[in-house]
Every structure is written in structure tokens, then in C-alpha cells.
Amino acid sequence: MIDNFIYGTPTQLRFGKGVIKDLPEVLSQYGKRVLMTYGGGSIKKMGLYDEVLRLLKDFTVVELPGIEPNPKYDPSVITGAKLCKEHKIDVILSVGGGSVLDCSKAISVCAKYDGEGWDLISGKVKAKAALPIVDILTLAATGSEYDCGCVISNTAILDKRGYLDELMFPAVSFLDPQYTFSVSAWQTACGTADAINHVLEQFFSFPNSLFNDGIMIAALRSLMTNVKIAIKEPTNYAARSELMYVCSWGCNGILANGSGYSGWPMHSIEHALSAYFDITHGAGLAIITPRWMQEILSERTVERFVTLGKDLFGFDKKLSDKEMAQKVIDEFYAFFESIGIPMHLGTLGVKEEAIEDMADHILANDDTSQDWAYVPLDKAALVRILKASM
Ligand code: NZQ
Ligand code: ZN
């Protein structure tokens, strides 16, 4: 069934080789004063930084470098908002991965707000305005380039918050897969694991539909096939281009129009892990995925596993539902391991002593125990999943 829904993504995607040549024309629509945001130096190594500055020779460019993975409210968002106000910035240009773009989105609303920016990010106050954002993406993963969300860490209070507001849709996203050739095998694996998880967070829902199942299974097949090629051959354009395009569909809702809302429980759990231990988002998700699946497997949910078993993995239809479900869980575990993700949180530095605390934090932030969730998770369930992931 396709239930009632509202859908709209105003972002323009400019996809393919060399699309960046139109950057000056695109930015000019918004003004001449640009805040260029970027991370720890990958864009300099690949020559993109020089290329952007060459294209923007007729613009006033103010730079905000050093945005970290799991981007931090303090200093990055605070500094960026201050720069926008001081330099009367017209448009933000994000050059990098999801963290740079998420930070830029948070800056875009904080720059138009006179109070404490965290009040917006934590949902206490609704933003009224935002600066426009244009991005050049260099890592296929989050889907931030095609959605209106950002995820920001506040280390002072051990918090990592997902924040959604339609004001933060990028105006234009430049997606040239060649800029992802230099992404390491580890980040390629983690980015793809993130995108796989975005699909699964939406696949496990009720009601669902044949059509949405079909798109999501196609997405999973593409991600799981192409990540292996891209790890082996980092400059394989065919693989990198599919990864980039499919990842962009991850979080803007298009995969699950008319399906039930699952509550995105694995993301709730992972955000606490990154807040406490600054781990890589996709790695945390890959480790949690099979343990969450094991926790929620029941007579009510088994049909979702059976569909994946038959239509994604092509398992023998004569298997019992229970056998099929177990094979699906084992297959995801083996797949993530095969692309180089260590399948235990302890290996990433997560400490067992923090589990109870993290479970409380998850409930306080996202309340995964609510009835509207596909499978509500109370504290005991969260603790079981985290312990099994160690
Ligand atoms: O900082 P630099 O030097 O640029 O290096 C980055 C970083 O170290 C590097 N990198 C990026 N592009 C590269 C490259 N290295 C070589 N060549 C390139 N072309 O990769 C490292 C990781 O970058 P990051 O931006 O952190 O990765 P990703 O895109 O996976 O973003 C992760 C963040 O996004 C959030 C996550 O929680 C996490 O904070 N998410 C955002 C979402 C959204 N807005 O919709 C949804 C997701 O579920 C997710 O929560
Ligand atoms: Zn994610």
C-alpha cells in the first residue's frame, strides 16, 4: 500500500564529469560573497581547492577550513556563523564530504539567528531563515547533498543531534564522481555501509509496497556490488558513479513515499556511539545492523527478511521463514566484514561501561520506545543490541 505522503526535494543535482565548470554561473545567482567550507585537506591533495579558487576569481571568498568528521558545533558551526555575519556572506559553498556539508547546513541557519545556535540544532527554537547552500561533494555516503538534514556533535554535552529543516536543502549539488576516486578503501566501505543502512531503515516498515521494495532492493544490489569494485579499483568511474547517485537517494524520503515510518532506530543508536566515542558513522551502523536485525526478528517482522532473502540474495525459496531470516542476517554480517569493517564496537574503542548511559541518552534524544516505531526499543532492548555489538 502507498499511504498518504508529502514529498518535495528542491535541490538541483548537477551530475557527471566536469559539471563544476558551471560553478561561477550557479553561485552568481545568490551573490558574490562566498563562505567556502572544507575539511582537513583532502580537497587540497586532489587539486580541487585550487580549481575552485580559480573558478571563483571574480568572487570574494572567505574560507572555513578544518571541519572534522562528526562535525562539531564548537568551534566549526559557531565560527562559520560568525564569519557569515562579519563578512556579509551571500552563499555558502561546501566542498567535501557529508560532515563539511552538514556543518555548512547548520551554519546556514545559525548565520541568520541572533541567539545561541544550539537552540536551533537541538530543536528548541524553529529557524526562520537560512543562507543558500551550494555543494561540491567528494564522498558518496550520507545523502546530505539531496536532503534537508544535518548531524552535529556538541562535545561539551556528549551529544550528537540529527536536525531537519526544509530551509537547509542545498540549492545545487555538484556531483562529479571523479572527485571520489581518492576516497580511501575504509571511507568507501563506511560511506557505502551508511547508505545501505539508510535503505534498511526505510525497508523495515509497515505499511510497505512492492514498488518501494523494488527500488530499495535495486539500491542495495547496486551499493553492495559497486562498493567491492570501487575498493579494488578506486578510479573505476562506472562503480563510483553508481555509488554516488544511489547514495544521494538515501535520506530525502523518495525511497519510502507512502510507507510507514520506522523511526530510524539504528541511526539513533549510532549517533550516541559517535557522540561518546567519535567513531566513524558508517562503521558503527554496519556493526549494529545484524544485531538490531536479530533483536527485532519476530513473526510480525519475518516477512521483511524473507523478501530480502528471496529478492536481494536469491536464497532457496524452500527454506522456512525463520531459516531465511537467519541467513539474511548472517549475509549482511559477512558482507560488511568482507568490505573491511571490524564487526565489533570494542575494536573501534567503544567501552562496555558506557552502554547503560548511552541507552538512556538514546531514549532522551529520540525515544525509540514509542509505539509508532516499526519495532519499539526500550532501554533493555537497546542495551541488548549494544552488548551484542561489542
Ligand atoms: O576532512 P577531509 O580532509 O576532507 O577528509 C575526509 C574525512 O577525513 C575524507 N574525504 C572526504 N572526501 C574525500 C576524502 N578523502 C579523500 N578523498 C576524498 N575525495 O573522508 C573522511 C570522512 O569524511 P566525512 O565527511 O566525515 O564522511 P561522510 O560523508 O560519511 O559524513 C559523515 C557525517 O555525516 C553524518 C554522519 O553522522 C557523520 O557525522 N550524516 C549525515 C546525514 C545527512 N545529513 O543526511 C545522514 C547520515 O545518516 C549521517 O548521520
Ligand atoms: Zn547515516
Coordinates of C-alpha atoms and ligand atoms in Angstrom, one line a residue:
M1 CA 0.0 0.0 0.0
I2 CA 1.0 3.6 -0.6
D3 CA -0.2 5.6 2.3
N4 CA -0.7 9.4 2.3
F5 CA 2.5 11.4 1.9
I6 CA 4.0 14.8 1.1
Y7 CA 7.3 14.8 -0.9
G8 CA 9.4 17.5 -2.3
T9 CA 13.1 18.0 -2.9
P10 CA 14.0 21.4 -4.3
T11 CA 17.7 20.6 -4.7
Q12 CA 19.1 20.6 -8.2
L13 CA 21.6 17.8 -8.9
R14 CA 24.3 18.6 -11.5
F15 CA 25.8 15.2 -12.0
G16 CA 28.8 13.9 -14.0
K17 CA 32.3 14.6 -15.4
G18 CA 33.3 18.3 -15.4
V19 CA 30.0 19.7 -14.1
I20 CA 31.9 22.1 -11.8
K21 CA 32.7 24.4 -14.8
D22 CA 29.3 26.0 -14.2
L23 CA 30.0 26.8 -10.6
P24 CA 30.5 30.6 -11.2
E25 CA 27.2 30.9 -13.0
V26 CA 25.4 29.0 -10.3
L27 CA 26.9 30.9 -7.4
S28 CA 26.3 34.3 -9.1
Q29 CA 22.5 33.7 -8.7
Y30 CA 23.0 34.2 -5.0
G31 CA 25.7 36.9 -4.8
K32 CA 29.4 37.4 -4.9
R33 CA 30.4 36.9 -1.3
V34 CA 31.1 33.2 -0.6
L35 CA 31.9 31.3 2.5
M36 CA 33.9 28.2 1.3
T37 CA 33.8 25.4 3.8
Y38 CA 36.1 22.3 3.8
G39 CA 37.7 19.6 5.9
G40 CA 41.1 18.5 6.8
G41 CA 42.9 18.8 3.5
S42 CA 41.7 16.1 1.1
I43 CA 40.5 18.7 -1.4
K44 CA 43.9 20.3 -1.5
K45 CA 45.6 16.9 -2.1
M46 CA 43.3 16.2 -5.1
G47 CA 43.6 19.7 -6.6
L48 CA 40.0 20.6 -6.1
Y49 CA 40.8 23.5 -3.8
D50 CA 42.9 25.2 -6.5
E51 CA 40.3 24.5 -9.1
V52 CA 37.5 26.1 -7.1
L53 CA 39.6 29.2 -6.3
R54 CA 40.5 29.6 -10.0
L55 CA 36.8 29.4 -10.9
L56 CA 35.9 31.9 -8.2
K57 CA 38.5 34.5 -9.2
D58 CA 35.8 37.2 -9.5
F59 CA 34.2 36.4 -6.1
T60 CA 35.1 37.4 -2.6
V61 CA 35.9 34.1 -0.9
V62 CA 36.1 33.7 2.9
E63 CA 37.4 30.3 4.0
L64 CA 36.4 28.0 6.9
P65 CA 38.8 25.0 6.8
G66 CA 39.3 22.2 9.3
I67 CA 35.7 20.8 9.6
E68 CA 36.1 17.4 11.2
P69 CA 34.2 14.2 10.6
N70 CA 31.3 14.2 13.1
P71 CA 31.3 18.0 12.7
K72 CA 31.4 19.9 15.9
Y73 CA 29.1 22.8 16.9
D74 CA 32.1 24.3 18.7
P75 CA 34.2 25.5 17.0
S76 CA 33.1 24.8 13.4
V77 CA 29.4 25.9 13.4
I78 CA 30.0 28.8 15.7
T79 CA 33.0 30.1 13.8
G80 CA 31.2 29.7 10.4
A81 CA 28.1 31.6 11.5
K82 CA 30.3 34.4 12.9
L83 CA 32.2 34.6 9.6
C84 CA 29.0 34.8 7.6
K85 CA 27.8 37.7 9.8
E86 CA 31.1 39.6 9.8
H87 CA 31.7 39.3 6.0
K88 CA 28.0 39.6 4.9
I89 CA 28.2 36.3 3.1
D90 CA 25.6 35.7 0.3
V91 CA 26.1 31.9 -0.2
I92 CA 27.9 29.0 1.4
L93 CA 29.9 26.7 -0.8
S94 CA 30.6 23.4 0.9
V95 CA 33.5 21.4 -0.7
G96 CA 33.9 17.9 0.8
G97 CA 32.0 15.0 2.3
G98 CA 28.9 14.8 4.4
S99 CA 30.5 16.3 7.5
V100 CA 31.5 19.5 5.7
L101 CA 28.1 19.8 4.2
D102 CA 26.2 19.1 7.4
C103 CA 28.3 21.7 9.2
S104 CA 27.5 24.2 6.3
K105 CA 23.8 23.5 6.7
A106 CA 24.0 24.3 10.4
I107 CA 26.0 27.4 9.7
S108 CA 23.4 28.5 7.1
V109 CA 20.6 28.8 9.8
C110 CA 22.8 29.9 12.7
A111 CA 24.1 32.8 10.5
K112 CA 20.6 34.1 10.3
Y113 CA 19.9 33.8 14.0
D114 CA 20.9 36.1 16.8
G115 CA 20.6 33.7 19.8
E116 CA 22.6 30.5 20.7
G117 CA 22.7 28.3 17.5
W118 CA 22.4 25.1 19.5
D119 CA 18.8 26.1 20.3
L120 CA 18.1 25.7 16.6
I121 CA 20.0 22.4 16.2
S122 CA 18.5 20.8 19.4
G123 CA 15.0 21.8 18.2
K124 CA 14.3 24.2 21.0
V125 CA 13.7 27.1 18.5
K126 CA 12.5 26.9 14.9
A127 CA 14.7 28.6 12.3
K128 CA 13.1 31.4 10.3
A129 CA 15.7 31.9 7.6
A130 CA 18.9 30.4 6.1
L131 CA 21.7 31.3 3.7
P132 CA 21.6 29.4 0.4
I133 CA 24.0 26.4 0.2
V134 CA 25.8 25.1 -2.9
D135 CA 28.0 22.0 -2.5
I136 CA 30.6 20.1 -4.4
L137 CA 30.5 16.5 -2.9
T138 CA 33.7 14.5 -2.6
L139 CA 32.4 11.4 -0.8
A140 CA 29.4 9.1 -1.6
A141 CA 27.7 8.3 1.7
T142 CA 25.2 10.4 3.6
G143 CA 22.8 11.7 1.0
S144 CA 23.1 15.1 2.7
E145 CA 23.6 16.6 -0.8
Y146 CA 19.9 15.8 -1.5
D147 CA 18.2 16.2 1.8
C148 CA 17.5 18.8 4.4
G149 CA 19.1 17.2 7.4
C150 CA 22.4 17.7 9.2
V151 CA 24.0 15.9 12.1
I152 CA 26.1 18.0 14.5
S153 CA 28.1 17.0 17.6
N154 CA 28.2 19.0 20.8
T155 CA 31.2 17.6 22.6
A156 CA 30.6 19.7 25.7
I157 CA 27.4 17.7 26.5
L158 CA 28.4 14.5 24.7
D159 CA 25.6 15.0 22.2
K160 CA 25.2 14.3 18.5
R161 CA 21.9 15.6 17.1
G162 CA 20.1 15.0 13.8
Y163 CA 18.4 18.2 12.8
L164 CA 15.9 18.6 9.9
D165 CA 14.6 21.8 8.4
E166 CA 13.5 22.4 4.8
L167 CA 15.4 25.6 4.9
M168 CA 18.6 23.6 4.7
F169 CA 18.1 21.8 1.4
P170 CA 21.1 22.6 -0.7
A171 CA 20.2 24.8 -3.6
V172 CA 22.5 23.0 -6.0
S173 CA 24.7 19.9 -5.5
F174 CA 27.6 19.3 -7.9
L175 CA 28.2 15.6 -8.1
D176 CA 31.3 14.6 -10.1
P177 CA 32.2 11.0 -9.3
Q178 CA 35.8 11.7 -10.3
Y179 CA 36.2 13.6 -7.0
T180 CA 35.6 10.4 -5.1
F181 CA 38.5 8.5 -6.8
S182 CA 40.8 9.5 -3.9
V183 CA 38.4 8.2 -1.1
S184 CA 40.2 5.5 0.9
A185 CA 39.0 1.9 1.0
W186 CA 38.0 2.4 4.6
Q187 CA 35.9 5.5 3.9
T188 CA 34.4 3.9 0.7
A189 CA 33.3 0.9 2.8
C190 CA 32.0 3.1 5.7
G191 CA 30.2 5.5 3.3
T192 CA 28.5 2.6 1.5
A193 CA 27.6 0.9 4.8
D194 CA 25.9 4.2 5.8
A195 CA 23.9 4.3 2.5
I196 CA 23.0 0.6 2.9
N197 CA 21.7 1.3 6.3
H198 CA 19.6 4.3 5.1
V199 CA 17.9 1.9 2.8
L200 CA 17.3 -0.7 5.5
E201 CA 16.0 1.9 7.9
Q202 CA 13.2 2.5 5.4
F203 CA 12.8 -1.1 4.2
F204 CA 11.8 -2.3 7.6
S205 CA 8.5 -0.5 7.9
F206 CA 4.8 -1.1 7.8
P207 CA 2.9 -0.5 5.6
N208 CA 5.2 -1.1 2.7
S209 CA 4.8 -1.7 -1.0
L210 CA 6.0 -3.8 -3.9
F211 CA 7.2 -0.6 -5.7
N212 CA 9.2 0.8 -2.7
D213 CA 10.6 -2.7 -2.0
G214 CA 11.7 -2.9 -5.6
I215 CA 13.6 0.4 -5.6
M216 CA 15.2 -0.3 -2.3
I217 CA 16.3 -3.8 -3.4
A218 CA 17.8 -2.3 -6.5
A219 CA 19.6 0.3 -4.4
L220 CA 21.0 -2.4 -2.1
R221 CA 22.1 -4.5 -5.0
S222 CA 23.9 -1.6 -6.7
L223 CA 25.6 -0.5 -3.4
M224 CA 26.7 -4.0 -2.5
T225 CA 28.1 -4.7 -5.9
N226 CA 29.8 -1.4 -6.7
V227 CA 31.5 -0.9 -3.3
K228 CA 33.5 -4.1 -3.9
I229 CA 34.6 -2.8 -7.4
A230 CA 35.4 0.7 -6.0
I231 CA 37.6 -0.7 -3.2
K232 CA 39.6 -2.8 -5.7
E233 CA 39.7 -0.2 -8.4
P234 CA 39.3 3.3 -6.8
T235 CA 39.2 5.0 -10.2
N236 CA 36.5 2.9 -11.8
Y237 CA 34.1 5.6 -13.0
A238 CA 31.2 3.2 -13.5
A239 CA 31.3 2.0 -9.9
R240 CA 32.0 5.4 -8.4
S241 CA 29.2 7.0 -10.4
E242 CA 26.6 4.4 -9.3
L243 CA 27.7 4.7 -5.7
M244 CA 27.4 8.5 -5.8
Y245 CA 24.0 8.5 -7.4
V246 CA 22.4 5.8 -5.2
C247 CA 23.8 7.3 -2.0
S248 CA 22.1 10.6 -2.9
W249 CA 18.7 8.9 -2.6
G250 CA 19.4 7.8 0.9
C251 CA 17.7 10.2 3.2
N252 CA 15.3 12.5 1.3
G253 CA 12.3 10.2 1.6
I254 CA 12.0 9.2 -2.0
L255 CA 12.7 5.5 -1.2
A256 CA 9.8 5.2 1.1
N257 CA 7.0 7.6 0.0
G258 CA 3.8 6.1 1.3
S259 CA 5.5 3.6 3.5
G260 CA 5.3 3.6 7.3
Y261 CA 7.9 5.4 9.3
S262 CA 10.4 3.1 11.0
G263 CA 11.9 5.7 13.5
W264 CA 15.4 5.1 12.1
P265 CA 16.5 3.2 15.3
M266 CA 19.9 2.2 14.1
H267 CA 20.8 5.8 13.5
S268 CA 19.6 6.7 16.9
I269 CA 21.9 4.1 18.4
E270 CA 24.8 5.1 16.2
H271 CA 24.6 8.8 16.9
A272 CA 25.1 8.0 20.6
L273 CA 28.1 5.9 19.8
S274 CA 29.7 8.7 17.7
A275 CA 28.8 11.3 20.4
Y276 CA 30.5 9.2 23.1
F277 CA 33.4 7.7 21.2
D278 CA 33.7 9.8 17.9
I279 CA 33.6 6.6 15.8
T280 CA 33.0 6.7 12.0
H281 CA 29.2 6.8 11.4
G282 CA 29.1 4.0 8.7
A283 CA 31.3 1.6 10.7
G284 CA 29.1 2.0 13.7
L285 CA 25.9 1.3 11.6
A286 CA 27.4 -1.8 9.9
I287 CA 28.2 -3.3 13.3
I288 CA 24.8 -2.5 14.7
T289 CA 22.8 -3.7 11.7
P290 CA 22.9 -7.5 12.2
R291 CA 22.5 -7.2 15.9
W292 CA 19.4 -4.9 15.5
M293 CA 18.0 -7.4 12.9
Q294 CA 18.5 -10.2 15.4
E295 CA 16.7 -8.2 18.1
I296 CA 13.7 -7.3 16.0
L297 CA 13.2 -10.7 14.2
S298 CA 9.7 -12.0 15.1
E299 CA 6.6 -13.5 13.5
R300 CA 5.5 -10.0 12.7
T301 CA 8.7 -8.8 11.1
V302 CA 9.9 -12.0 9.4
E303 CA 8.2 -11.2 6.1
R304 CA 10.6 -8.3 5.6
F305 CA 13.6 -10.7 6.0
V306 CA 12.0 -13.2 3.6
T307 CA 11.6 -10.6 0.9
L308 CA 15.3 -9.6 1.2
G309 CA 16.3 -13.3 1.2
K310 CA 14.3 -14.1 -1.9
D311 CA 14.6 -10.8 -3.9
L312 CA 18.0 -9.5 -2.9
F313 CA 20.1 -12.6 -2.1
G314 CA 18.2 -15.2 -4.2
F315 CA 18.1 -17.7 -1.4
D316 CA 16.3 -21.0 -1.8
K317 CA 12.6 -20.4 -1.6
K318 CA 12.1 -23.8 0.1
L319 CA 13.8 -22.5 3.3
S320 CA 11.5 -21.9 6.2
D321 CA 10.8 -18.2 7.0
K322 CA 13.0 -18.5 10.1
E323 CA 15.9 -20.1 8.3
M324 CA 15.6 -17.5 5.5
A325 CA 15.7 -14.6 8.1
Q326 CA 18.7 -16.0 9.8
K327 CA 20.6 -16.4 6.5
V328 CA 19.8 -12.7 5.7
I329 CA 21.2 -11.6 9.0
D330 CA 24.3 -13.7 8.5
E331 CA 24.7 -12.5 5.0
F332 CA 24.8 -8.8 6.0
Y333 CA 27.3 -9.6 8.7
A334 CA 29.6 -11.4 6.3
F335 CA 29.2 -8.7 3.7
F336 CA 30.2 -5.9 6.0
E337 CA 33.2 -8.0 7.2
S338 CA 34.1 -8.6 3.6
I339 CA 34.5 -4.9 2.8
G340 CA 36.8 -4.4 5.8
I341 CA 34.6 -3.3 8.6
P342 CA 35.6 -4.8 12.0
M343 CA 32.3 -6.2 13.3
H344 CA 32.8 -5.4 17.0
L345 CA 32.4 -2.0 18.6
G346 CA 35.2 -2.7 21.1
T347 CA 37.7 -2.7 18.1
L348 CA 36.6 0.9 17.5
G349 CA 37.3 1.9 21.1
V350 CA 33.8 1.7 22.4
K351 CA 33.7 0.9 26.2
E352 CA 31.2 -1.6 27.6
E353 CA 30.9 0.6 30.8
A354 CA 29.2 3.3 28.8
I355 CA 26.4 1.2 27.4
E356 CA 23.7 1.9 30.1
D357 CA 24.4 5.6 29.9
M358 CA 24.2 5.6 26.1
A359 CA 20.9 3.8 26.2
D360 CA 19.5 6.5 28.5
H361 CA 20.9 9.1 26.1
I362 CA 19.2 7.5 23.1
L363 CA 15.9 7.4 24.8
A364 CA 16.2 11.0 25.9
N365 CA 17.1 12.2 22.4
D366 CA 14.9 10.1 20.1
D367 CA 12.7 7.9 22.3
T368 CA 12.9 4.7 20.3
S369 CA 10.4 3.1 22.7
Q370 CA 7.4 4.9 21.2
D371 CA 4.6 2.8 19.7
W372 CA 4.8 4.5 16.3
A373 CA 8.2 2.9 15.7
Y374 CA 8.3 -0.2 13.4
V375 CA 9.6 -2.1 16.4
P376 CA 9.8 0.0 19.6
L377 CA 13.1 -0.4 21.5
D378 CA 13.0 0.2 25.3
K379 CA 16.1 0.5 27.4
A380 CA 16.6 -3.2 27.9
A381 CA 16.4 -3.8 24.1
L382 CA 18.9 -1.0 23.4
V383 CA 21.3 -2.5 26.0
R384 CA 21.0 -5.9 24.4
I385 CA 21.8 -4.6 20.9
L386 CA 24.8 -2.6 22.2
K387 CA 26.1 -5.5 24.2
A388 CA 25.7 -7.9 21.3
S389 CA 27.7 -5.5 19.1
M390 CA 30.7 -5.4 21.4
Ligands
NZQ1 O1 38.4 16.2 6.1 P1 38.9 15.8 4.8 O2 40.4 16.0 4.6 O3 38.1 16.3 3.6 O4 38.8 14.2 4.7 C1 37.6 13.5 4.8 C2 37.3 12.8 6.2 O5 38.5 12.5 6.8 C3 37.7 12.3 3.9 N1 37.4 12.6 2.5 C4 36.2 13.2 2.0 N2 36.3 13.2 0.7 C5 37.5 12.7 0.3 C6 38.2 12.3 1.5 N3 39.4 11.7 1.4 C7 39.9 11.5 0.2 N4 39.3 11.9 -0.9 C8 38.1 12.4 -0.9 N5 37.5 12.7 -2.1 O6 36.8 11.3 4.4 C9 36.7 11.5 5.8 C10 35.2 11.4 6.2 O7 34.5 12.5 5.7 P2 33.0 12.8 6.2 O8 32.6 14.0 5.6 O9 33.0 12.7 7.7 O10 32.2 11.5 5.8 P3 30.7 11.3 5.4 O11 30.4 11.9 4.1 O12 30.5 9.8 5.6 O13 29.9 12.1 6.6 C11 29.7 11.6 7.8 C12 28.8 12.5 8.7 O14 27.5 12.7 8.1 C13 26.5 12.4 9.1 C14 27.2 11.4 9.9 O15 26.6 11.2 11.2 C15 28.6 11.9 10.1 O16 28.7 13.0 11.0 N6 25.2 12.0 8.4 C16 24.5 12.9 7.8 C17 23.3 12.7 7.2 C18 22.5 13.7 6.5 N7 22.9 14.9 6.5 O17 21.6 13.4 5.8 C19 22.7 11.4 7.2 C20 23.6 10.3 7.7 O18 22.9 9.3 8.3 C21 24.7 10.7 8.7 O19 24.2 10.6 10.0
ZN2 ZN 23.6 7.5 8.1

